[in-house]
Tab-separated table of C-alpha atoms and ligand atoms in Angstrom:
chain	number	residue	atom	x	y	z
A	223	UNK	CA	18.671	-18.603	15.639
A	224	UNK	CA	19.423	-15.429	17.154
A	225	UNK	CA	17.728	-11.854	15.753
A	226	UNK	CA	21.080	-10.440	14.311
A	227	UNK	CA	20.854	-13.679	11.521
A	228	UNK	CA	20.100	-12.679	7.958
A	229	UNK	CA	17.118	-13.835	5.849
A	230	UNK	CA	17.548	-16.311	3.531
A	231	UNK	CA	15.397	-16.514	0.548
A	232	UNK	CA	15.623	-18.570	-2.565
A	233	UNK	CA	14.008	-18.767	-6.228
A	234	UNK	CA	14.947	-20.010	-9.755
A	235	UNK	CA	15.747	-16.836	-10.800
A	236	UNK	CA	14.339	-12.827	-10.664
A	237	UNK	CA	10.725	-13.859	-9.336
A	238	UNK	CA	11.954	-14.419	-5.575
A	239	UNK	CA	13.246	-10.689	-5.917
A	240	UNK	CA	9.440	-9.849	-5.719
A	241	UNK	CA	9.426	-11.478	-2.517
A	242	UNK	CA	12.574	-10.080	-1.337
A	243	UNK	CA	11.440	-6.211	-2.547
A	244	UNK	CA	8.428	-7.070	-0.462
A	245	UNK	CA	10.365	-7.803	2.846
A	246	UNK	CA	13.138	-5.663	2.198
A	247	UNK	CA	9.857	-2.277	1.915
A	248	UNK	CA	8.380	-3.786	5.227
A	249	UNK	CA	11.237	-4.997	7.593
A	250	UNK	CA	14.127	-2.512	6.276
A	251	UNK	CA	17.102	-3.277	9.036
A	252	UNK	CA	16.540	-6.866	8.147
A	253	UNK	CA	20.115	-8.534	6.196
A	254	UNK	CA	19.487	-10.678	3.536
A	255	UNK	CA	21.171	-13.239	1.610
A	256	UNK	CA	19.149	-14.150	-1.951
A	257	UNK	CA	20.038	-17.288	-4.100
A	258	UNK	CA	18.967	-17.188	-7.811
A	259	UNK	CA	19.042	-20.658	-8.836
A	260	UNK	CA	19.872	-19.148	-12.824
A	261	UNK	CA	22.195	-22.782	-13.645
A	262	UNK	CA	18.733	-24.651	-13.018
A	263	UNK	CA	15.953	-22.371	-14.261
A	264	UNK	CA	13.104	-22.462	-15.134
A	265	UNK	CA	11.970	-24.721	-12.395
A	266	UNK	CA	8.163	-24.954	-13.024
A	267	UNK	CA	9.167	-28.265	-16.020
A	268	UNK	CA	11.306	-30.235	-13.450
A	269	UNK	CA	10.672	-32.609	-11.819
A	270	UNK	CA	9.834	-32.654	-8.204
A	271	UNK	CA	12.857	-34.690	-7.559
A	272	UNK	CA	14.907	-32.311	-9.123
A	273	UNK	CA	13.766	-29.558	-7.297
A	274	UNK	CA	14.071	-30.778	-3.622
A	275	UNK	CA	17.729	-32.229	-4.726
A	276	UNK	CA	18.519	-28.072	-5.864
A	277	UNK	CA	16.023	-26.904	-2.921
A	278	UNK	CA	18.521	-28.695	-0.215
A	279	UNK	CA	21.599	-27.751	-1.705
A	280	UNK	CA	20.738	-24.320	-1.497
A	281	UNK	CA	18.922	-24.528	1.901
A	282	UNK	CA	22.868	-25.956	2.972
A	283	UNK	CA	24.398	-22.361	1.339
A	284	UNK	CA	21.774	-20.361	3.797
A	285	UNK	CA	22.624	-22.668	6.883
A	286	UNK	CA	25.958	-22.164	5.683
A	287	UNK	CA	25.142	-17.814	5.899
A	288	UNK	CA	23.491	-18.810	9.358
A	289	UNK	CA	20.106	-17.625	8.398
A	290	UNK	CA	17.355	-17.432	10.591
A	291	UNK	CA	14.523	-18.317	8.367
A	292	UNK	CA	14.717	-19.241	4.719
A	293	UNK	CA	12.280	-18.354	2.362
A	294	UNK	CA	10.810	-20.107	-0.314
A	295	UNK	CA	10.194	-17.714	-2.823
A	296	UNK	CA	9.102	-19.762	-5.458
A	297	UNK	CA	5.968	-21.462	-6.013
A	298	UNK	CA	7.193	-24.458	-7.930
A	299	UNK	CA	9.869	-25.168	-4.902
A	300	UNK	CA	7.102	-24.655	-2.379
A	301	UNK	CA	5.237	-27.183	-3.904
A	302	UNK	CA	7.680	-29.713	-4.740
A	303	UNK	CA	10.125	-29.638	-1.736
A	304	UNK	CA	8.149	-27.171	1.458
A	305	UNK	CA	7.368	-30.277	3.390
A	306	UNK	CA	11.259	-31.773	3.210
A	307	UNK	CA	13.238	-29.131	3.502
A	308	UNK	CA	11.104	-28.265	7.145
A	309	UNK	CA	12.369	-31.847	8.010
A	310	UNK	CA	15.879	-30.924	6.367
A	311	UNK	CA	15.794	-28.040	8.287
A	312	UNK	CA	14.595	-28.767	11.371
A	313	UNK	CA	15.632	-26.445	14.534
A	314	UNK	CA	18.539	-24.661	12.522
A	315	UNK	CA	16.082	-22.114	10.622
A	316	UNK	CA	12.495	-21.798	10.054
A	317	UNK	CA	10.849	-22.736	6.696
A	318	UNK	CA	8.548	-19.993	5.165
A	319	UNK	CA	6.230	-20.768	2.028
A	320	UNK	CA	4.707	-18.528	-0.167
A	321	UNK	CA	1.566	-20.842	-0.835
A	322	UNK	CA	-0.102	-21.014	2.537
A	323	UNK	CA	-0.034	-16.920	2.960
A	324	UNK	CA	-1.835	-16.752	-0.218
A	325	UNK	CA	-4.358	-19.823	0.296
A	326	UNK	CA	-5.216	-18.093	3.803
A	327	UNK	CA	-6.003	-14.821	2.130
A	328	UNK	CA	-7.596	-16.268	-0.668
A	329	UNK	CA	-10.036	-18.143	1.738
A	330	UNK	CA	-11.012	-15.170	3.626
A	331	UNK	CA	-11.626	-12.683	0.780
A	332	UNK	CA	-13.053	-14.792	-1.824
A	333	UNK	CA	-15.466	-17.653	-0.331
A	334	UNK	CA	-18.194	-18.488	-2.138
A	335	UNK	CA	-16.463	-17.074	-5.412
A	336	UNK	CA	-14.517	-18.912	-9.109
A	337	UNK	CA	-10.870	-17.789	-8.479
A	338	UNK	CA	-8.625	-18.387	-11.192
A	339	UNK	CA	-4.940	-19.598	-10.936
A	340	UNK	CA	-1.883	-18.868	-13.223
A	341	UNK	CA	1.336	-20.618	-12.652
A	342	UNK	CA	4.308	-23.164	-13.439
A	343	UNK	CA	3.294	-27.005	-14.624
A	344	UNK	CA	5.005	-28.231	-11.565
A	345	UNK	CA	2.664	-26.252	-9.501
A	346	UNK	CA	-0.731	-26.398	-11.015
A	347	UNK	CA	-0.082	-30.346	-11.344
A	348	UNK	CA	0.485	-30.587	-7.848
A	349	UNK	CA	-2.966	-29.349	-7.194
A	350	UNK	CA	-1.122	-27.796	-4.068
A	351	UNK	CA	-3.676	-25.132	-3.728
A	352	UNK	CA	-6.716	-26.496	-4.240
A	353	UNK	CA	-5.454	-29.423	-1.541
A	354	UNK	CA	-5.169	-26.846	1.071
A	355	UNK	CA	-8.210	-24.800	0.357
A	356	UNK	CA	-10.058	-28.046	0.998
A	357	UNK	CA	-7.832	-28.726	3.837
A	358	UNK	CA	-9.668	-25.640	5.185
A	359	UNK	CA	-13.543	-26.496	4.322
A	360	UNK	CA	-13.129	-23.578	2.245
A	361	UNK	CA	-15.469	-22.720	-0.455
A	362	UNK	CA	-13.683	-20.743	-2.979
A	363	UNK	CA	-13.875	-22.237	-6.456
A	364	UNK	CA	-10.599	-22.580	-7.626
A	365	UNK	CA	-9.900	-22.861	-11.373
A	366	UNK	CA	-5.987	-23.493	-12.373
A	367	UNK	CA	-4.238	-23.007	-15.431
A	368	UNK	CA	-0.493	-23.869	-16.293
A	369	UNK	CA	1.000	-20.940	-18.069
A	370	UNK	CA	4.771	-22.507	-18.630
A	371	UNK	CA	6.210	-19.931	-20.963
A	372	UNK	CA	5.696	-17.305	-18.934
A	373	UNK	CA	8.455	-17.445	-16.152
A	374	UNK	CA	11.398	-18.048	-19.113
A	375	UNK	CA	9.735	-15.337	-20.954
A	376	UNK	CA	9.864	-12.726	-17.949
A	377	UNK	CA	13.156	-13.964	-16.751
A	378	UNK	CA	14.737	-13.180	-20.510
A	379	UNK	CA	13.643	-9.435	-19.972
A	380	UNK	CA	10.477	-9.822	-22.187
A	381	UNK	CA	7.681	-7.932	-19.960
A	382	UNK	CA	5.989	-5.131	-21.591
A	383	UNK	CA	6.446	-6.370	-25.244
A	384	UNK	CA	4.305	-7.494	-27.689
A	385	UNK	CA	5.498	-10.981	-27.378
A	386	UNK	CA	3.681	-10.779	-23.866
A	387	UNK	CA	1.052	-8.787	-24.894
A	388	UNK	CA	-0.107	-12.266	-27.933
A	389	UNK	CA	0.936	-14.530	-25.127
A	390	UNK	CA	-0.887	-13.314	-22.172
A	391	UNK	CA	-4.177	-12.656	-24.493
A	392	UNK	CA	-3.581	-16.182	-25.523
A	393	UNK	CA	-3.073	-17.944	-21.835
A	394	UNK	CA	-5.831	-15.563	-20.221
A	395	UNK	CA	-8.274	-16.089	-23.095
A	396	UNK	CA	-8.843	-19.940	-21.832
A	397	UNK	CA	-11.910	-21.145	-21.170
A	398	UNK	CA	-10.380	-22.096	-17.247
A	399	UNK	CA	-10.218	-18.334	-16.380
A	400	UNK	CA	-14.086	-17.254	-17.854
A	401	UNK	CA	-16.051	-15.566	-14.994
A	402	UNK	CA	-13.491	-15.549	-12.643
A	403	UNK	CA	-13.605	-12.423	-9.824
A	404	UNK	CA	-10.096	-12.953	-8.798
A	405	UNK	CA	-6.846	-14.144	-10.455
A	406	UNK	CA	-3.765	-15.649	-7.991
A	407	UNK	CA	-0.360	-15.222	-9.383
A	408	UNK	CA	1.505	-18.469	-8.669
A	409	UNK	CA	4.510	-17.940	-9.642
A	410	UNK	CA	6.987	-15.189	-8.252
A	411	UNK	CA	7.840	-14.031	-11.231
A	412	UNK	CA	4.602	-12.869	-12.207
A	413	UNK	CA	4.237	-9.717	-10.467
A	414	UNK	CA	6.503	-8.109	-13.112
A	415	UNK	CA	3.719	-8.494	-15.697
A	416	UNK	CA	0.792	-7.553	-12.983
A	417	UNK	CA	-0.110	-4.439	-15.168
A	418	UNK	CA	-0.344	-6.538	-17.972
A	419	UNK	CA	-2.430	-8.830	-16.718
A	420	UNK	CA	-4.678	-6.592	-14.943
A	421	UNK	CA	-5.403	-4.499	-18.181
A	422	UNK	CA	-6.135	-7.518	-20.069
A	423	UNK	CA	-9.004	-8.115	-17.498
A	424	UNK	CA	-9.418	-4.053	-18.097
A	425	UNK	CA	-9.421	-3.549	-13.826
A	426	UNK	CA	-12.422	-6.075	-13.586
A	427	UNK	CA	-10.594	-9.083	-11.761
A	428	UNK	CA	-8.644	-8.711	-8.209
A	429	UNK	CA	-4.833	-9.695	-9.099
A	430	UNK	CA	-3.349	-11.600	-6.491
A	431	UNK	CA	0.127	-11.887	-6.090
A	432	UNK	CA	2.022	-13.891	-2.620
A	433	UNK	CA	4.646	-11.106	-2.356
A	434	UNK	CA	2.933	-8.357	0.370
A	435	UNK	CA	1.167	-11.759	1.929
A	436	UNK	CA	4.623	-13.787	2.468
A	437	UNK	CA	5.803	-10.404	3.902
A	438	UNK	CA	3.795	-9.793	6.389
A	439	UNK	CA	4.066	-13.669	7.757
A	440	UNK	CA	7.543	-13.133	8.017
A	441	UNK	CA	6.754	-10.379	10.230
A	442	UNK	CA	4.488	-11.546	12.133
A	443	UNK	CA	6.692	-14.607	13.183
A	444	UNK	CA	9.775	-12.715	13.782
A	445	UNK	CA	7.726	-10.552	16.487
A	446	UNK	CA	6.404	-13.523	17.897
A	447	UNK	CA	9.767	-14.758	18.105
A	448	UNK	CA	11.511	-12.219	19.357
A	449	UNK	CA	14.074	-12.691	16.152
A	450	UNK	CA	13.797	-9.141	14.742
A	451	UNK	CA	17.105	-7.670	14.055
A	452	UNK	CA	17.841	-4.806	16.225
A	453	UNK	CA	19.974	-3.505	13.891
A	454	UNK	CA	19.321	0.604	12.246
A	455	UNK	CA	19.889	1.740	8.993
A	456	UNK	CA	20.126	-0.116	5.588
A	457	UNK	CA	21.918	-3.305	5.848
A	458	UNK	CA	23.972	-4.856	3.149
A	459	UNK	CA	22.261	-7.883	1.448
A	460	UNK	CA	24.172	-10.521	-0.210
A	461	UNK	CA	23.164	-11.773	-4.047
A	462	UNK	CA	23.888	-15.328	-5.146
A	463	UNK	CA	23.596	-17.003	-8.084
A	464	UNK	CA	24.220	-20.226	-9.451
A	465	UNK	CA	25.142	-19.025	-12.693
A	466	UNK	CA	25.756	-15.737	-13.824
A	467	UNK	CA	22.998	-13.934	-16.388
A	468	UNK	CA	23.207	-10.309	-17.364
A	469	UNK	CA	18.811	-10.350	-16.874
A	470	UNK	CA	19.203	-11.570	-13.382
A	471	UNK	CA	22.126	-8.478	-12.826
A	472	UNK	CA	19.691	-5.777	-14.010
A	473	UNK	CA	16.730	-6.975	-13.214
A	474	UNK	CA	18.310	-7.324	-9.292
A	475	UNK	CA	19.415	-3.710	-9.981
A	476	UNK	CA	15.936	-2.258	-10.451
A	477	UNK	CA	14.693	-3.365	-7.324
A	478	UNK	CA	17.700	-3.105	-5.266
A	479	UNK	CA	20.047	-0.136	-6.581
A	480	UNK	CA	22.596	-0.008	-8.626
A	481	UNK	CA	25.337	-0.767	-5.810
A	482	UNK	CA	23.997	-4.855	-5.995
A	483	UNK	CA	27.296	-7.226	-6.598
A	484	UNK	CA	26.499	-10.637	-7.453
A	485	UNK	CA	28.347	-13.935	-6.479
A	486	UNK	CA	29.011	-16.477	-8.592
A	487	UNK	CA	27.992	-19.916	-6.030
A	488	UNK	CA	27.629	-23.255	-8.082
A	489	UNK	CA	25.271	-25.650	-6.179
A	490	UNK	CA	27.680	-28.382	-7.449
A	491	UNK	CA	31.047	-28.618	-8.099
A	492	UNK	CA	31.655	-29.466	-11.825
A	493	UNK	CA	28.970	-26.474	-12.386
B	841	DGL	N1	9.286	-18.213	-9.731
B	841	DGL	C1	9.056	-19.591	-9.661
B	841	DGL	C2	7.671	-19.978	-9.200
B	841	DGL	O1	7.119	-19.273	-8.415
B	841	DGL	C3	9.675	-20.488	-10.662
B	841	DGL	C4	9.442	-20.258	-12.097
B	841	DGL	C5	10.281	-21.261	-12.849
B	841	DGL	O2	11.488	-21.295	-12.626
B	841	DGL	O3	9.702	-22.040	-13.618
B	841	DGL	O4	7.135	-20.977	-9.572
């Protein structure tokens, strides 16, 4: 690992970008190299077998790009494959989550309080969250919801519509949510409809989403580490995708300029 490496960070799709946008605003000279896993999307109705078979395959591209860290950038792959790909991994690269940023800020700011939680089925059914909030003797009162059509619904450009208007009235409606002060987003993708969701709560309900928490982890162990780049100015970052989608092109475009090339990388060969 040395501090010129890039960052390696991986999703399903366009919800990792949040993530990326995140670390890209706070540690600007830092490279990275994204993977968009579009060939296997959405992730959050797999199985957790599936995912840690597609979670190592890509973890080989960024060892492959030499990355320092890799970043999971996806809730349903944090769940399903966080603990074997750090044995995968081992010494080549460090393993970053974006679950345990979010369950340590959720336990400091909201003991004592109902938090609700939206996300994929793969990650409410792993009960990930609620494991580690009793892990730490914490008393938030977590409440979690599956809300599977939302990823495939932002990732096919449908934010801002009245299809997610009916369908985030309809998930946020439930009886699961009722009371709740704050609401974690867990699922990357679901910053893009943050506005959304906020106004249906009409600015009465904190909206949590990973992306500034997973940011500022990363920082805080590459300056322990002595790993940040010492490079100035804007470095290039590298897009790949497992399959090429015109969403994932513009929606890569609005966060990272309109220069952004993507690269066709299958995960297997007969892809
Ligand atoms: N953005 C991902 C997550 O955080 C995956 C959504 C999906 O592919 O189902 O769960």
């Amino acid at each position: 690992m040395t501090p010129d490496a890039p960052i390696g960070i991986f999703d399903s799709g366009i919800g990792g970008l949040t993530v990326a946008h995140a670390i890209a605003t706070r540690l600007p000279h830092e490279r990275l190299v994204y993977f968009g896993d579009t060939a296997h999307l959405p992730y959050g109705d797999k199985s957790e077998a599936a995912i840690q078979a597609y979670s190592i395959r890509i973890a080989d591209v960024l060892l492959q790009k030499n990355c320092k860290v890799i970043v999971i950038a996806c809730n349903s792959a944090s769940s399903a494959a966080y603990e074997l790909l750090k044995e995968y991994v081992r010494h080549q690269a460090k393993v970053i989550n974006v679950i345990d940023p979010m369950v340590e800020y959720v336990a400091k700011h909201h003991a004592h309080q109902k938090v609700g939680l939206i996300g994929t089925k793969r990650t409410v059914l792993s009960n990930v969250y609620q494991r580690k909030l009793e892990e730490r003797h914490s008393t938030v009162d977590l409440h979690a919801l599956a809300t599977p059509l939302l990823a495939p619904m932002i990732e096919e450009g449908f934010s801002n519509s009245r299809i997610s208007h009916d369908l985030i009235d309809q998930y946020l409606s439930d009886d699961t949510l009722s009371e709740i002060r704050a609401l974690v987003l867990a699922c990357t993708h679901y910053p893009l409809i943050k506005q959304e969701v906020r106004d249906y709560f009409q600015g009465n309900v904190d909206i949590l989403d990973s992306s500034e928490v997973v940011a500022q982890a990363l920082d805080q162990y590459l300056t322990q580490q002595s790993l940040k780049s010492p490079a100035q100015g804007t470095p290039g970052h590298e897009f790949l995708v497992s399959d090429y989608t015109d969403s994932f092109e513009a929606s890569t475009k609005i966060f990272f300029g309109e220069h952004v090339h993507l690269t066709r990388h299958p995960l297997w060969a007969r892809e």
